[in-house]
Tab-separated table of C-alpha atoms in Angstrom:
chain	number	residue	atom	x	y	z
A	1	MET	CA	11.401	213.099	142.765
A	2	LEU	CA	14.232	211.872	140.690
A	3	LYS	CA	15.290	209.263	143.420
A	4	PHE	CA	11.787	207.877	143.683
A	5	ILE	CA	11.445	208.515	139.542
A	6	LEU	CA	14.512	206.909	138.602
A	7	LYS	CA	13.326	203.913	141.258
A	8	ARG	CA	10.031	203.615	139.503
A	9	LEU	CA	11.741	203.467	135.931
A	10	GLY	CA	14.431	200.120	137.385
A	11	SER	CA	10.691	198.862	138.586
A	12	ALA	CA	8.716	198.996	135.337
A	13	ALA	CA	11.924	197.990	133.501
A	14	GLY	CA	11.415	194.302	135.034
A	15	VAL	CA	8.402	194.135	135.578
A	16	LEU	CA	8.599	194.478	131.236
A	17	LEU	CA	11.430	192.810	131.014
A	18	ALA	CA	9.697	189.467	133.123
A	19	ALA	CA	5.996	190.215	130.910
A	20	SER	CA	7.706	189.757	127.789
A	21	LEU	CA	9.044	187.302	128.848
A	22	LEU	CA	6.627	185.461	129.306
A	23	LEU	CA	4.260	186.719	126.756
A	24	TYR	CA	7.323	185.700	124.296
A	25	ILE	CA	6.625	181.671	125.775
A	26	LEU	CA	2.784	182.126	125.464
A	27	VAL	CA	3.460	182.874	121.608
A	28	ILE	CA	5.837	180.686	120.083
A	29	ASN	CA	3.722	177.704	122.105
A	30	SER	CA	0.234	178.493	120.921
A	31	GLY	CA	0.583	176.552	117.603
A	32	ASP	CA	3.268	175.488	114.575
A	33	PRO	CA	4.327	178.953	112.190
A	34	LEU	CA	5.068	176.270	109.846
A	35	GLY	CA	1.877	174.349	109.691
A	36	ASP	CA	-0.081	176.312	106.668
A	37	LEU	CA	3.115	175.885	104.266
A	38	ARG	CA	3.489	171.968	105.486
A	39	GLU	CA	-0.257	171.631	104.139
A	40	SER	CA	0.672	173.282	100.851
A	41	ASN	CA	0.975	171.602	97.592
A	42	ALA	CA	2.715	173.342	95.677
A	43	GLU	CA	6.086	172.589	94.420
A	44	ASN	CA	8.046	175.471	95.842
A	45	ARG	CA	6.778	174.416	99.190
A	46	GLU	CA	10.587	173.370	100.546
A	47	TYR	CA	11.992	176.369	99.574
A	48	LEU	CA	9.202	178.327	101.169
A	49	MET	CA	9.648	176.611	104.344
A	50	GLN	CA	13.287	177.414	104.768
A	51	GLN	CA	13.142	181.372	103.785
A	52	ARG	CA	10.245	180.758	106.150
A	53	THR	CA	13.045	179.893	109.326
A	54	GLU	CA	15.355	181.563	107.880
A	55	TYR	CA	13.417	185.631	108.660
A	56	MET	CA	12.063	183.593	111.816
A	57	ASN	CA	15.250	182.170	112.934
A	58	LEU	CA	13.513	179.196	113.327
A	59	GLU	CA	16.962	176.938	113.408
A	60	GLN	CA	17.411	178.503	116.711
A	61	PRO	CA	16.155	177.972	120.684
A	62	TRP	CA	13.263	180.203	121.902
A	63	TYR	CA	15.558	181.370	124.878
A	64	LEU	CA	18.353	182.509	121.853
A	65	ARG	CA	15.178	183.670	119.573
A	66	TYR	CA	13.852	186.137	122.957
A	67	LEU	CA	17.879	187.728	123.523
A	68	THR	CA	18.003	188.164	119.244
A	69	TRP	CA	14.827	189.940	119.902
A	70	LEU	CA	15.526	191.788	123.642
A	71	THR	CA	18.979	193.060	121.843
A	72	GLY	CA	16.583	194.079	119.271
A	73	VAL	CA	14.881	196.869	121.428
A	74	SER	CA	17.906	197.500	123.148
A	75	LYS	CA	18.719	199.218	120.408
A	76	CYS	CA	16.182	201.641	120.770
A	77	PHE	CA	18.160	203.808	123.706
A	78	VAL	CA	20.330	205.233	119.912
A	79	GLY	CA	17.239	205.684	117.710
A	80	ALA	CA	18.494	202.392	115.407
A	81	CYS	CA	14.976	199.776	116.869
A	82	ASP	CA	15.328	196.451	115.011
A	83	LEU	CA	11.898	194.341	116.131
A	84	GLY	CA	12.801	191.604	113.390
A	85	ARG	CA	10.191	190.492	110.247
A	86	ASN	CA	7.208	189.793	110.297
A	87	ILE	CA	6.370	185.502	109.354
A	88	ASN	CA	6.271	187.293	105.432
A	89	GLY	CA	9.950	188.873	105.275
A	90	ILE	CA	8.954	192.380	106.302
A	91	GLU	CA	10.838	194.391	108.644
A	92	VAL	CA	8.489	194.913	111.812
A	93	THR	CA	9.771	198.057	112.701
A	94	ASP	CA	7.888	200.307	109.673
A	95	LEU	CA	4.910	197.611	110.090
A	96	LEU	CA	4.653	199.261	113.743
A	97	ALA	CA	4.918	201.935	112.583
A	98	ASN	CA	2.052	202.312	110.495
A	99	ALA	CA	0.046	200.656	112.804
A	100	ALA	CA	0.593	203.576	116.461
A	101	SER	CA	0.307	206.218	114.152
A	102	SER	CA	-3.331	204.716	112.860
A	103	THR	CA	-3.502	203.437	116.540
A	104	LEU	CA	-2.606	206.487	118.529
A	105	ARG	CA	-4.548	208.655	115.642
A	106	LEU	CA	-8.099	207.284	117.128
A	107	VAL	CA	-7.205	206.412	121.083
A	108	LEU	CA	-5.818	209.978	121.340
A	109	LEU	CA	-8.803	211.274	120.225
A	110	ALA	CA	-10.949	208.942	122.535
A	111	THR	CA	-9.797	209.263	125.826
A	112	VAL	CA	-9.760	213.140	126.068
A	113	ILE	CA	-13.506	213.655	124.003
A	114	ALA	CA	-13.969	210.819	127.419
A	115	ALA	CA	-12.382	212.756	130.058
A	116	ILE	CA	-13.701	215.914	128.491
A	117	LEU	CA	-17.372	214.902	128.821
A	118	GLY	CA	-16.824	212.688	131.490
A	119	ILE	CA	-15.027	215.102	134.906
A	120	ALA	CA	-18.283	217.746	133.235
A	121	ILE	CA	-21.124	214.748	133.780
A	122	GLY	CA	-18.711	213.602	136.930
A	123	VAL	CA	-18.927	217.348	138.381
A	124	LEU	CA	-22.643	218.301	137.185
A	125	THR	CA	-23.877	215.038	138.720
A	126	ALA	CA	-21.799	215.544	142.457
A	127	VAL	CA	-23.661	219.463	142.445
A	128	ARG	CA	-26.479	217.690	142.158
A	129	GLN	CA	-26.834	214.113	144.282
A	130	TYR	CA	-29.418	212.835	144.384
A	131	SER	CA	-31.548	214.505	141.988
A	132	GLY	CA	-34.014	212.888	138.490
A	133	LEU	CA	-30.767	214.598	136.614
A	134	ASP	CA	-28.227	211.895	138.780
A	135	TYR	CA	-29.868	209.230	138.672
A	136	LEU	CA	-30.023	209.409	134.632
A	137	VAL	CA	-26.806	209.884	134.167
A	138	THR	CA	-26.227	206.657	136.911
A	139	PHE	CA	-28.021	205.133	134.576
A	140	LEU	CA	-26.537	206.116	131.775
A	141	THR	CA	-23.158	204.797	132.670
A	142	PHE	CA	-23.626	201.397	134.228
A	143	LEU	CA	-25.104	201.278	130.098
A	144	PHE	CA	-22.188	202.837	128.583
A	145	PHE	CA	-19.978	200.632	131.509
A	146	SER	CA	-21.570	196.867	130.722
A	147	LEU	CA	-21.775	197.413	126.593
A	148	PRO	CA	-19.624	194.986	125.158
A	149	VAL	CA	-17.511	196.498	122.964
A	150	PHE	CA	-17.735	194.352	119.758
A	151	TRP	CA	-22.198	194.839	120.696
A	152	ALA	CA	-22.045	198.158	120.550
A	153	ALA	CA	-19.626	198.325	117.009
A	154	VAL	CA	-22.437	196.490	115.368
A	155	LEU	CA	-25.308	198.555	116.230
A	156	LEU	CA	-23.079	202.179	115.013
A	157	LYS	CA	-22.694	200.601	112.175
A	158	GLU	CA	-26.345	199.717	111.418
A	159	TYR	CA	-27.405	202.670	112.886
A	160	MET	CA	-24.722	205.660	112.538
A	161	ALA	CA	-23.534	204.782	109.760
A	162	ILE	CA	-25.527	202.244	107.289
A	163	GLY	CA	-28.909	204.006	108.706
A	164	TYR	CA	-27.847	207.298	108.302
A	165	ASN	CA	-25.793	206.787	104.664
A	166	ASN	CA	-29.386	205.362	103.972
A	167	TRP	CA	-31.831	208.645	105.105
A	168	LEU	CA	-28.700	211.426	103.521
A	169	GLU	CA	-30.172	210.039	100.599
A	170	ASN	CA	-33.177	212.270	100.971
A	171	PRO	CA	-33.544	213.802	104.166
A	172	GLN	CA	-36.835	214.199	105.840
A	173	ILE	CA	-38.032	215.019	108.908
A	174	SER	CA	-41.451	213.896	109.434
A	175	LEU	CA	-42.907	216.670	112.345
A	176	GLY	CA	-44.418	214.218	114.731
A	177	THR	CA	-40.654	212.845	114.450
A	178	SER	CA	-39.636	216.387	115.428
A	179	ILE	CA	-41.823	217.256	118.223
A	180	LEU	CA	-40.978	213.630	119.327
A	181	ILE	CA	-37.533	214.752	119.900
A	182	GLY	CA	-38.145	218.572	121.336
A	183	VAL	CA	-40.046	217.052	124.269
A	184	VAL	CA	-36.613	214.473	124.687
A	185	ALA	CA	-34.391	217.729	124.382
A	186	GLY	CA	-36.830	220.050	126.014
A	187	LEU	CA	-37.214	217.694	129.215
A	188	VAL	CA	-33.151	216.848	129.545
A	189	LEU	CA	-33.030	220.002	129.593
A	190	GLN	CA	-35.193	221.100	131.989
A	191	MET	CA	-32.703	218.312	134.446
A	192	LEU	CA	-30.097	220.185	133.286
A	193	LEU	CA	-30.559	223.767	134.559
A	194	ALA	CA	-33.064	222.362	137.183
A	195	GLY	CA	-34.887	225.510	139.685
A	196	SER	CA	-37.668	226.301	140.381
A	197	LEU	CA	-40.692	224.292	139.073
A	198	LYS	CA	-41.612	227.641	137.578
A	199	ARG	CA	-38.909	227.850	135.665
A	200	ARG	CA	-38.308	224.041	134.571
A	201	GLY	CA	-41.627	224.148	133.274
A	202	ILE	CA	-40.433	227.427	131.049
A	203	THR	CA	-37.126	225.781	129.853
A	204	PHE	CA	-39.881	222.218	128.470
A	205	LEU	CA	-41.966	224.801	126.933
A	206	ALA	CA	-39.803	226.807	125.256
A	207	THR	CA	-37.383	224.169	124.338
A	208	ALA	CA	-40.114	221.806	123.083
A	209	ILE	CA	-41.487	224.196	121.154
A	210	PHE	CA	-38.014	225.378	119.409
A	211	VAL	CA	-36.307	222.276	118.557
A	212	PRO	CA	-39.293	221.543	116.969
A	213	LEU	CA	-38.853	224.582	114.562
A	214	LEU	CA	-35.914	224.182	114.071
A	215	LEU	CA	-35.894	220.874	112.248
A	216	GLN	CA	-38.201	221.984	110.524
A	217	TYR	CA	-36.256	224.218	109.430
A	218	SER	CA	-32.965	223.002	108.579
A	219	VAL	CA	-35.320	220.248	107.104
A	220	TRP	CA	-36.345	223.301	104.537
A	221	LEU	CA	-33.695	224.801	103.524
A	222	ASN	CA	-31.784	220.832	102.756
A	223	PHE	CA	-29.315	221.730	105.922
A	224	TYR	CA	-27.232	218.466	106.243
A	225	ARG	CA	-26.844	218.152	102.754
A	226	PHE	CA	-25.762	221.773	102.338
A	227	PRO	CA	-24.866	222.883	105.583
A	228	GLN	CA	-24.169	226.120	106.473
A	229	MET	CA	-22.871	228.922	109.272
A	230	GLY	CA	-21.280	232.140	107.764
A	231	PRO	CA	-19.607	234.891	110.457
A	232	ALA	CA	-23.435	235.710	111.910
A	233	VAL	CA	-23.724	232.491	113.556
A	234	ILE	CA	-19.965	232.531	114.720
A	235	ILE	CA	-19.115	236.532	116.436
A	236	VAL	CA	-22.839	235.794	118.148
A	237	LEU	CA	-21.686	232.083	119.659
A	238	THR	CA	-17.788	233.278	119.937
A	239	VAL	CA	-19.532	236.233	122.386
A	240	LEU	CA	-22.519	234.270	123.944
A	241	LEU	CA	-18.881	231.519	125.036
A	242	ALA	CA	-17.645	234.680	126.045
A	243	LEU	CA	-20.882	235.736	127.957
A	244	SER	CA	-20.719	232.292	129.926
A	245	ALA	CA	-17.362	231.955	130.704
A	246	THR	CA	-17.235	235.522	132.857
A	247	ALA	CA	-20.018	233.712	134.387
A	248	MET	CA	-19.074	230.412	135.290
A	249	SER	CA	-15.457	232.140	135.256
A	250	VAL	CA	-15.052	235.246	138.483
A	251	GLY	CA	-18.315	236.434	137.466
A	252	LEU	CA	-20.103	239.531	134.297
A	253	LYS	CA	-19.043	241.766	136.984
A	254	GLU	CA	-15.240	241.286	136.843
A	255	LYS	CA	-14.736	243.762	133.746
A	256	ARG	CA	-11.390	242.766	133.933
A	257	VAL	CA	-11.824	239.329	132.152
A	258	LEU	CA	-15.021	240.134	130.791
A	259	TYR	CA	-13.896	242.698	128.618
A	260	PRO	CA	-10.501	240.391	127.227
A	261	ALA	CA	-12.929	237.641	127.014
A	262	LEU	CA	-15.577	240.079	123.992
A	263	ILE	CA	-12.298	241.950	122.492
A	264	THR	CA	-10.900	238.270	121.118
A	265	ALA	CA	-14.911	237.462	120.145
A	266	VAL	CA	-14.664	240.591	117.837
A	267	LEU	CA	-10.331	239.692	116.523
A	268	VAL	CA	-12.312	235.844	115.082
A	269	LEU	CA	-14.430	237.786	113.389
A	270	GLY	CA	-11.651	239.481	112.300
A	271	MET	CA	-9.461	236.634	111.409
A	272	TYR	CA	-12.595	235.553	110.038
A	273	TYR	CA	-12.410	238.312	106.573
A	274	ALA	CA	-8.657	237.754	106.779
A	275	THR	CA	-7.954	234.428	106.561
A	276	PHE	CA	-10.980	233.292	104.061
A	277	TRP	CA	-9.279	233.115	101.477
A	278	LEU	CA	-6.146	230.832	102.810
A	279	LEU	CA	-8.636	228.724	104.297
A	280	ALA	CA	-10.001	228.016	101.310
A	281	GLU	CA	-7.211	225.479	100.484
A	282	PRO	CA	-5.105	225.182	103.671
A	283	ASN	CA	-2.559	223.033	104.933
A	284	GLY	CA	-1.955	221.237	108.084
A	285	TRP	CA	0.716	223.571	109.119
A	286	LEU	CA	-1.279	226.197	108.114
A	287	LEU	CA	-3.760	225.110	110.326
A	288	LEU	CA	-1.530	224.271	114.106
A	289	GLY	CA	-0.362	228.182	113.231
A	290	GLY	CA	-3.790	229.557	113.617
A	291	ALA	CA	-4.245	227.060	116.749
A	292	ILE	CA	-1.550	228.872	118.444
A	293	LEU	CA	-1.970	232.317	117.145
A	294	ALA	CA	-5.700	231.325	118.795
A	295	VAL	CA	-3.194	231.084	122.127
A	296	VAL	CA	-1.255	233.165	122.110
A	297	ILE	CA	-3.375	236.940	121.133
A	298	PRO	CA	-5.932	235.727	123.455
A	299	GLY	CA	-3.169	234.375	126.128
A	300	LEU	CA	-1.474	238.010	125.352
A	301	ILE	CA	-5.155	240.581	125.470
A	302	GLY	CA	-5.865	238.399	128.951
A	303	LYS	CA	-2.177	239.080	130.624
A	304	LEU	CA	-2.794	242.979	129.476
A	305	MET	CA	-6.298	243.819	130.209
A	306	GLY	CA	-6.611	241.161	133.706
A	307	GLY	CA	-4.311	242.970	136.191
A	308	ARG	CA	-5.126	241.535	139.318
A	309	LEU	CA	-7.142	238.961	137.600
A	310	SER	CA	-5.118	237.744	134.979
A	311	LYS	CA	-5.086	234.595	135.030
A	312	ALA	CA	-9.252	234.261	135.084
A	313	ALA	CA	-8.492	237.358	131.933
A	314	MET	CA	-6.016	234.308	130.100
A	315	GLY	CA	-8.328	231.136	130.645
A	316	VAL	CA	-11.165	232.610	129.512
A	317	SER	CA	-9.737	234.291	126.177
A	318	VAL	CA	-8.448	232.121	125.373
A	319	THR	CA	-10.977	229.485	125.709
A	320	VAL	CA	-12.664	231.800	123.386
A	321	GLY	CA	-9.749	232.232	120.489
A	322	LEU	CA	-10.096	228.664	120.833
A	323	VAL	CA	-13.000	228.234	120.322
A	324	GLY	CA	-13.807	231.081	117.292
A	325	ALA	CA	-10.988	229.317	115.290
A	326	GLY	CA	-12.267	225.738	115.975
A	327	LEU	CA	-16.518	228.039	115.322
A	328	THR	CA	-14.206	229.230	111.982
A	329	VAL	CA	-12.493	225.943	110.319
A	330	LEU	CA	-16.108	224.548	110.925
A	331	ASP	CA	-17.686	227.436	108.329
A	332	HIS	CA	-14.845	226.064	105.985
A	333	ILE	CA	-16.012	222.565	106.967
A	334	PHE	CA	-19.866	222.698	106.076
A	335	ARG	CA	-18.295	225.085	102.984
A	336	ALA	CA	-16.220	221.849	100.880
A	337	TRP	CA	-19.383	219.227	103.097
A	338	PRO	CA	-21.250	219.461	99.674
A	339	GLY	CA	-18.635	218.777	97.391
A	340	PHE	CA	-17.647	215.894	100.081
A	341	LEU	CA	-20.882	213.813	99.232
A	342	ASP	CA	-20.320	214.902	95.590
A	343	LEU	CA	-17.431	212.070	96.072
A	344	LYS	CA	-18.188	210.334	98.289
A	345	GLY	CA	-22.031	209.236	98.507
A	346	ARG	CA	-21.998	207.648	101.235
A	347	PRO	CA	-19.890	209.684	103.509
A	348	ILE	CA	-20.212	207.912	106.495
A	349	ALA	CA	-17.489	204.595	106.508
A	350	THR	CA	-17.687	201.019	108.538
A	351	ILE	CA	-14.074	199.653	107.220
A	352	GLY	CA	-11.035	200.716	107.228
A	353	SER	CA	-9.305	204.511	108.760
A	354	SER	CA	-9.769	205.819	104.908
A	355	THR	CA	-10.425	206.007	101.340
A	356	ALA	CA	-8.159	204.464	98.876
A	357	ASN	CA	-7.959	206.173	95.842
A	358	LEU	CA	-9.754	209.262	96.776
A	359	GLU	CA	-9.121	212.749	94.585
A	360	GLY	CA	-9.920	216.312	96.048
A	361	GLY	CA	-8.791	218.912	98.452
A	362	PHE	CA	-7.389	219.471	101.762
A	363	TRP	CA	-10.747	219.536	103.522
A	364	ASP	CA	-12.913	216.192	101.423
A	365	HIS	CA	-8.580	214.025	102.588
A	366	PHE	CA	-10.179	215.934	105.824
A	367	LEU	CA	-13.831	215.213	106.233
A	368	ASP	CA	-12.296	210.613	105.015
A	369	ASN	CA	-9.985	210.359	107.702
A	370	ALA	CA	-12.742	212.459	110.344
A	371	THR	CA	-15.289	209.959	108.901
A	372	GLN	CA	-13.484	207.101	109.063
A	373	LEU	CA	-12.522	208.215	112.723
A	374	LEU	CA	-16.493	208.821	114.079
A	375	LEU	CA	-17.600	205.463	115.329
A	376	PRO	CA	-14.918	204.400	116.362
A	377	THR	CA	-13.413	206.669	118.501
A	378	ILE	CA	-18.356	206.702	119.881
A	379	VAL	CA	-17.309	203.035	120.889
A	380	LEU	CA	-13.974	203.377	122.506
A	381	ALA	CA	-15.249	206.562	123.996
A	382	ILE	CA	-18.725	205.772	125.675
A	383	ILE	CA	-17.303	203.367	127.220
A	384	SER	CA	-14.323	205.768	128.496
A	385	LEU	CA	-16.708	208.091	129.656
A	386	ALA	CA	-18.265	206.476	131.991
A	387	SER	CA	-15.944	205.402	134.058
A	388	TYR	CA	-14.733	209.553	134.428
A	389	SER	CA	-17.330	210.077	135.045
A	390	ARG	CA	-18.517	207.654	138.390
A	391	TYR	CA	-15.367	208.812	139.280
A	392	THR	CA	-14.771	212.523	139.493
A	393	ARG	CA	-19.254	212.223	141.368
A	394	SER	CA	-17.310	209.784	144.102
A	395	SER	CA	-14.463	212.001	143.697
A	396	MET	CA	-16.667	215.937	144.462
A	397	LEU	CA	-18.579	214.322	146.738
A	398	GLU	CA	-15.460	213.562	148.878
A	399	VAL	CA	-13.793	217.019	148.428
A	400	GLN	CA	-17.305	218.637	149.493
A	401	GLN	CA	-18.003	216.824	152.485
A	402	GLN	CA	-13.884	218.553	153.822
A	403	ASP	CA	-13.317	220.867	155.907
A	404	TYR	CA	-11.920	223.280	153.890
A	405	ILE	CA	-14.580	223.114	151.361
A	406	ARG	CA	-16.974	224.112	155.155
A	407	THR	CA	-14.658	226.660	155.770
A	408	ALA	CA	-14.926	228.971	151.764
A	409	ARG	CA	-18.910	228.278	151.911
A	410	SER	CA	-19.225	230.380	155.479
A	411	LYS	CA	-16.567	232.639	154.807
A	412	GLY	CA	-19.053	233.719	151.634
A	413	LEU	CA	-17.879	232.496	148.386
A	414	SER	CA	-20.413	232.177	146.070
A	415	GLU	CA	-20.729	228.425	144.597
A	416	ARG	CA	-19.369	228.751	141.881
A	417	THR	CA	-16.418	229.522	143.669
A	418	VAL	CA	-16.272	226.758	146.655
A	419	ILE	CA	-16.160	224.444	143.621
A	420	PHE	CA	-13.876	225.233	140.577
A	421	ARG	CA	-11.313	226.302	142.651
A	422	HIS	CA	-10.983	224.673	145.515
A	423	ALA	CA	-13.057	221.268	145.546
A	424	PHE	CA	-12.225	220.229	141.953
A	425	ARG	CA	-8.572	220.647	141.694
A	426	ASN	CA	-8.335	218.127	144.550
A	427	ALA	CA	-11.021	216.072	143.413
A	428	LEU	CA	-8.915	215.805	139.667
A	429	ILE	CA	-6.185	213.495	141.939
A	430	PRO	CA	-8.180	210.572	142.264
A	431	ILE	CA	-8.505	210.900	138.577
A	432	ALA	CA	-4.585	211.159	137.292
A	433	THR	CA	-4.598	207.697	138.060
A	434	ILE	CA	-7.399	207.301	135.954
A	435	ALA	CA	-6.915	208.694	132.599
A	436	ALA	CA	-2.638	206.873	133.280
A	437	PHE	CA	-4.372	203.689	133.304
A	438	ASP	CA	-6.869	204.226	130.706
A	439	PHE	CA	-5.130	205.786	127.626
A	440	ALA	CA	-2.760	202.618	127.796
A	441	GLY	CA	-5.836	200.401	128.294
A	442	LEU	CA	-7.027	201.968	125.520
A	443	ILE	CA	-4.509	200.582	123.014
A	444	GLY	CA	-4.587	197.331	124.213
A	445	GLY	CA	-8.546	197.451	123.763
A	446	ALA	CA	-8.373	199.037	120.168
A	447	VAL	CA	-7.723	195.387	119.441
A	448	VAL	CA	-11.544	194.429	119.087
A	449	THR	CA	-12.951	198.004	117.964
A	450	GLU	CA	-10.304	197.919	115.543
A	451	THR	CA	-11.082	194.021	113.753
A	452	VAL	CA	-14.200	195.286	113.812
A	453	PHE	CA	-14.641	198.659	111.716
A	454	GLY	CA	-11.609	196.693	109.897
A	455	TRP	CA	-8.840	199.457	110.855
A	456	LYS	CA	-4.787	198.347	110.231
A	457	GLY	CA	-3.848	199.279	113.033
A	458	MET	CA	-1.984	197.879	116.756
A	459	GLY	CA	-4.743	195.702	116.709
A	460	ASP	CA	-4.931	194.436	113.453
A	461	LEU	CA	-1.089	193.622	114.380
A	462	PHE	CA	-2.035	191.357	116.911
A	463	ASN	CA	-3.808	189.509	116.042
A	464	THR	CA	-2.077	188.672	112.341
A	465	GLY	CA	0.457	187.730	114.333
A	466	LEU	CA	-1.337	185.954	116.977
A	467	HIS	CA	-2.539	183.930	114.317
A	468	ALA	CA	0.290	183.081	112.575
A	469	VAL	CA	1.849	182.572	115.579
A	470	ASP	CA	4.333	185.122	114.636
A	471	PRO	CA	6.278	186.711	117.923
A	472	ALA	CA	7.281	190.051	116.465
A	473	PRO	CA	4.388	191.526	116.167
A	474	VAL	CA	2.985	190.200	118.715
A	475	MET	CA	5.475	192.079	120.854
A	476	ALA	CA	5.872	195.358	118.907
A	477	PHE	CA	2.949	194.969	120.394
A	478	PHE	CA	3.707	194.495	124.075
A	479	LEU	CA	6.352	196.734	123.591
A	480	VAL	CA	3.977	199.515	122.402
A	481	THR	CA	0.889	198.996	124.610
A	482	GLY	CA	3.264	198.158	127.737
A	483	THR	CA	5.486	201.122	127.622
A	484	ALA	CA	2.942	203.480	127.332
A	485	ALA	CA	0.896	201.339	130.714
A	486	VAL	CA	4.422	201.906	132.714
A	487	LEU	CA	4.882	205.346	131.468
A	488	PHE	CA	1.618	206.631	132.133
A	489	ASN	CA	1.587	205.060	135.451
A	490	LEU	CA	4.533	207.468	136.621
A	491	LEU	CA	3.072	209.978	135.060
A	492	ALA	CA	0.217	209.869	137.217
A	493	ASP	CA	3.014	210.008	140.770
A	494	ILE	CA	4.198	212.708	139.058
A	495	VAL	CA	0.467	214.823	138.384
A	496	TYR	CA	-0.157	213.821	141.686
A	497	ALA	CA	2.056	216.034	143.508
A	498	ILE	CA	1.214	219.259	140.781
A	499	LEU	CA	-1.823	218.506	142.061
A	500	ASP	CA	-1.322	218.655	145.114
A	501	PRO	CA	2.056	220.176	147.261
A	502	ARG	CA	1.086	218.048	150.358
A	503	ILE	CA	1.309	215.341	148.347
A	504	ARG	CA	5.383	213.615	148.935
A	505	VAL	CA	7.233	210.557	147.772
């Protein structure tokens, strides 16, 4: 494996070198970097042209400029990157650090959301092949996959930002709209749960009645401007999660998994009260420490009480702990929402990655960053989600035809065990390739998204450099995206061997 990795790294370096040379030649021949100054009537025009020539080393032949850039890149191996200066004399390394942090924050979140939802939808539609749900999801995934990014972004800005901000000034939901939402929710839920015609009918009626009542009650509470949750809702949701996660993994009869999960749910309630004042005005390190504890403590409980099912107990308990911690944080976000609306009356932004000179505490800035992330993340996620769901469905259907799946069913194993323990792991092998390329592709695809939403990230760096015929920012963009593509492709090959030890290079 080590020989294979070194060989792949060597070939990848050759590909990156050739691609960088080609891109550099294309950029420097796409226009005149001094064109705007040649047309200028400024008195110091000659001085500005000389200054820009020095910044960009235009007095040198192109191959020497490329070698200078390549030498600066080689210094990255010793932690002293020198990517040159842009057309204004600003160090590109500093610009790249700010742009990469902004874009990676966006792309990482979109990738995680798309992967989790897409894989879950793919598994569900594979299990329910040729059902109404399968046809509906197939239609929606092809629709999302074919959406032009810029068009979807404009629609989101119109309806989920401008429209929502207008509605939030006086949030009202008419009774007719509530009933319509309830009917649609009922139709979708009965398709998800399936079962006999009687069961589906009861599911539809219950949902069609409950959802309109809940919506009208939320309007009466003025929930959308003053949201509230509290410890009662948190404990109910964590207990329900403990029961459902146990049922999906090993079944409710296995007390060695169920009891640690329920104990974790009780601990979540205790930690809610213990950390209430700490979380009123926390910091990033405090939240990170809480997340680590939400994994370590439930994991130890599951390990000690799980016995022969310790792995399943640890997995379920950690899931309950993490979700419970997330609900606790969500409760404090709800409490901070009214104050955030006072600071920023129209919360969902359409331009930029943050609000300049925003006052307020930790949660106000957290909400500002979250609302700025919302729309571009949705755009990137729904387009990637289509790929994940279709590939997962196809892979699951192929795996379910294998002999070892038929053998597992013939041995009397439950369908849950067959799907999640035997089929799902092997179906993930081709998905590893999709995830590797999707992350690198999203960085490049974020150029359009960032342009529409006015983000100062990698896309803006690329666009600015390309329009100014400035190769330094464009090459910095290539350095990040190209390296990401190569490394994640290599990572996919390594994950292959982890998911299936039979795979040998």
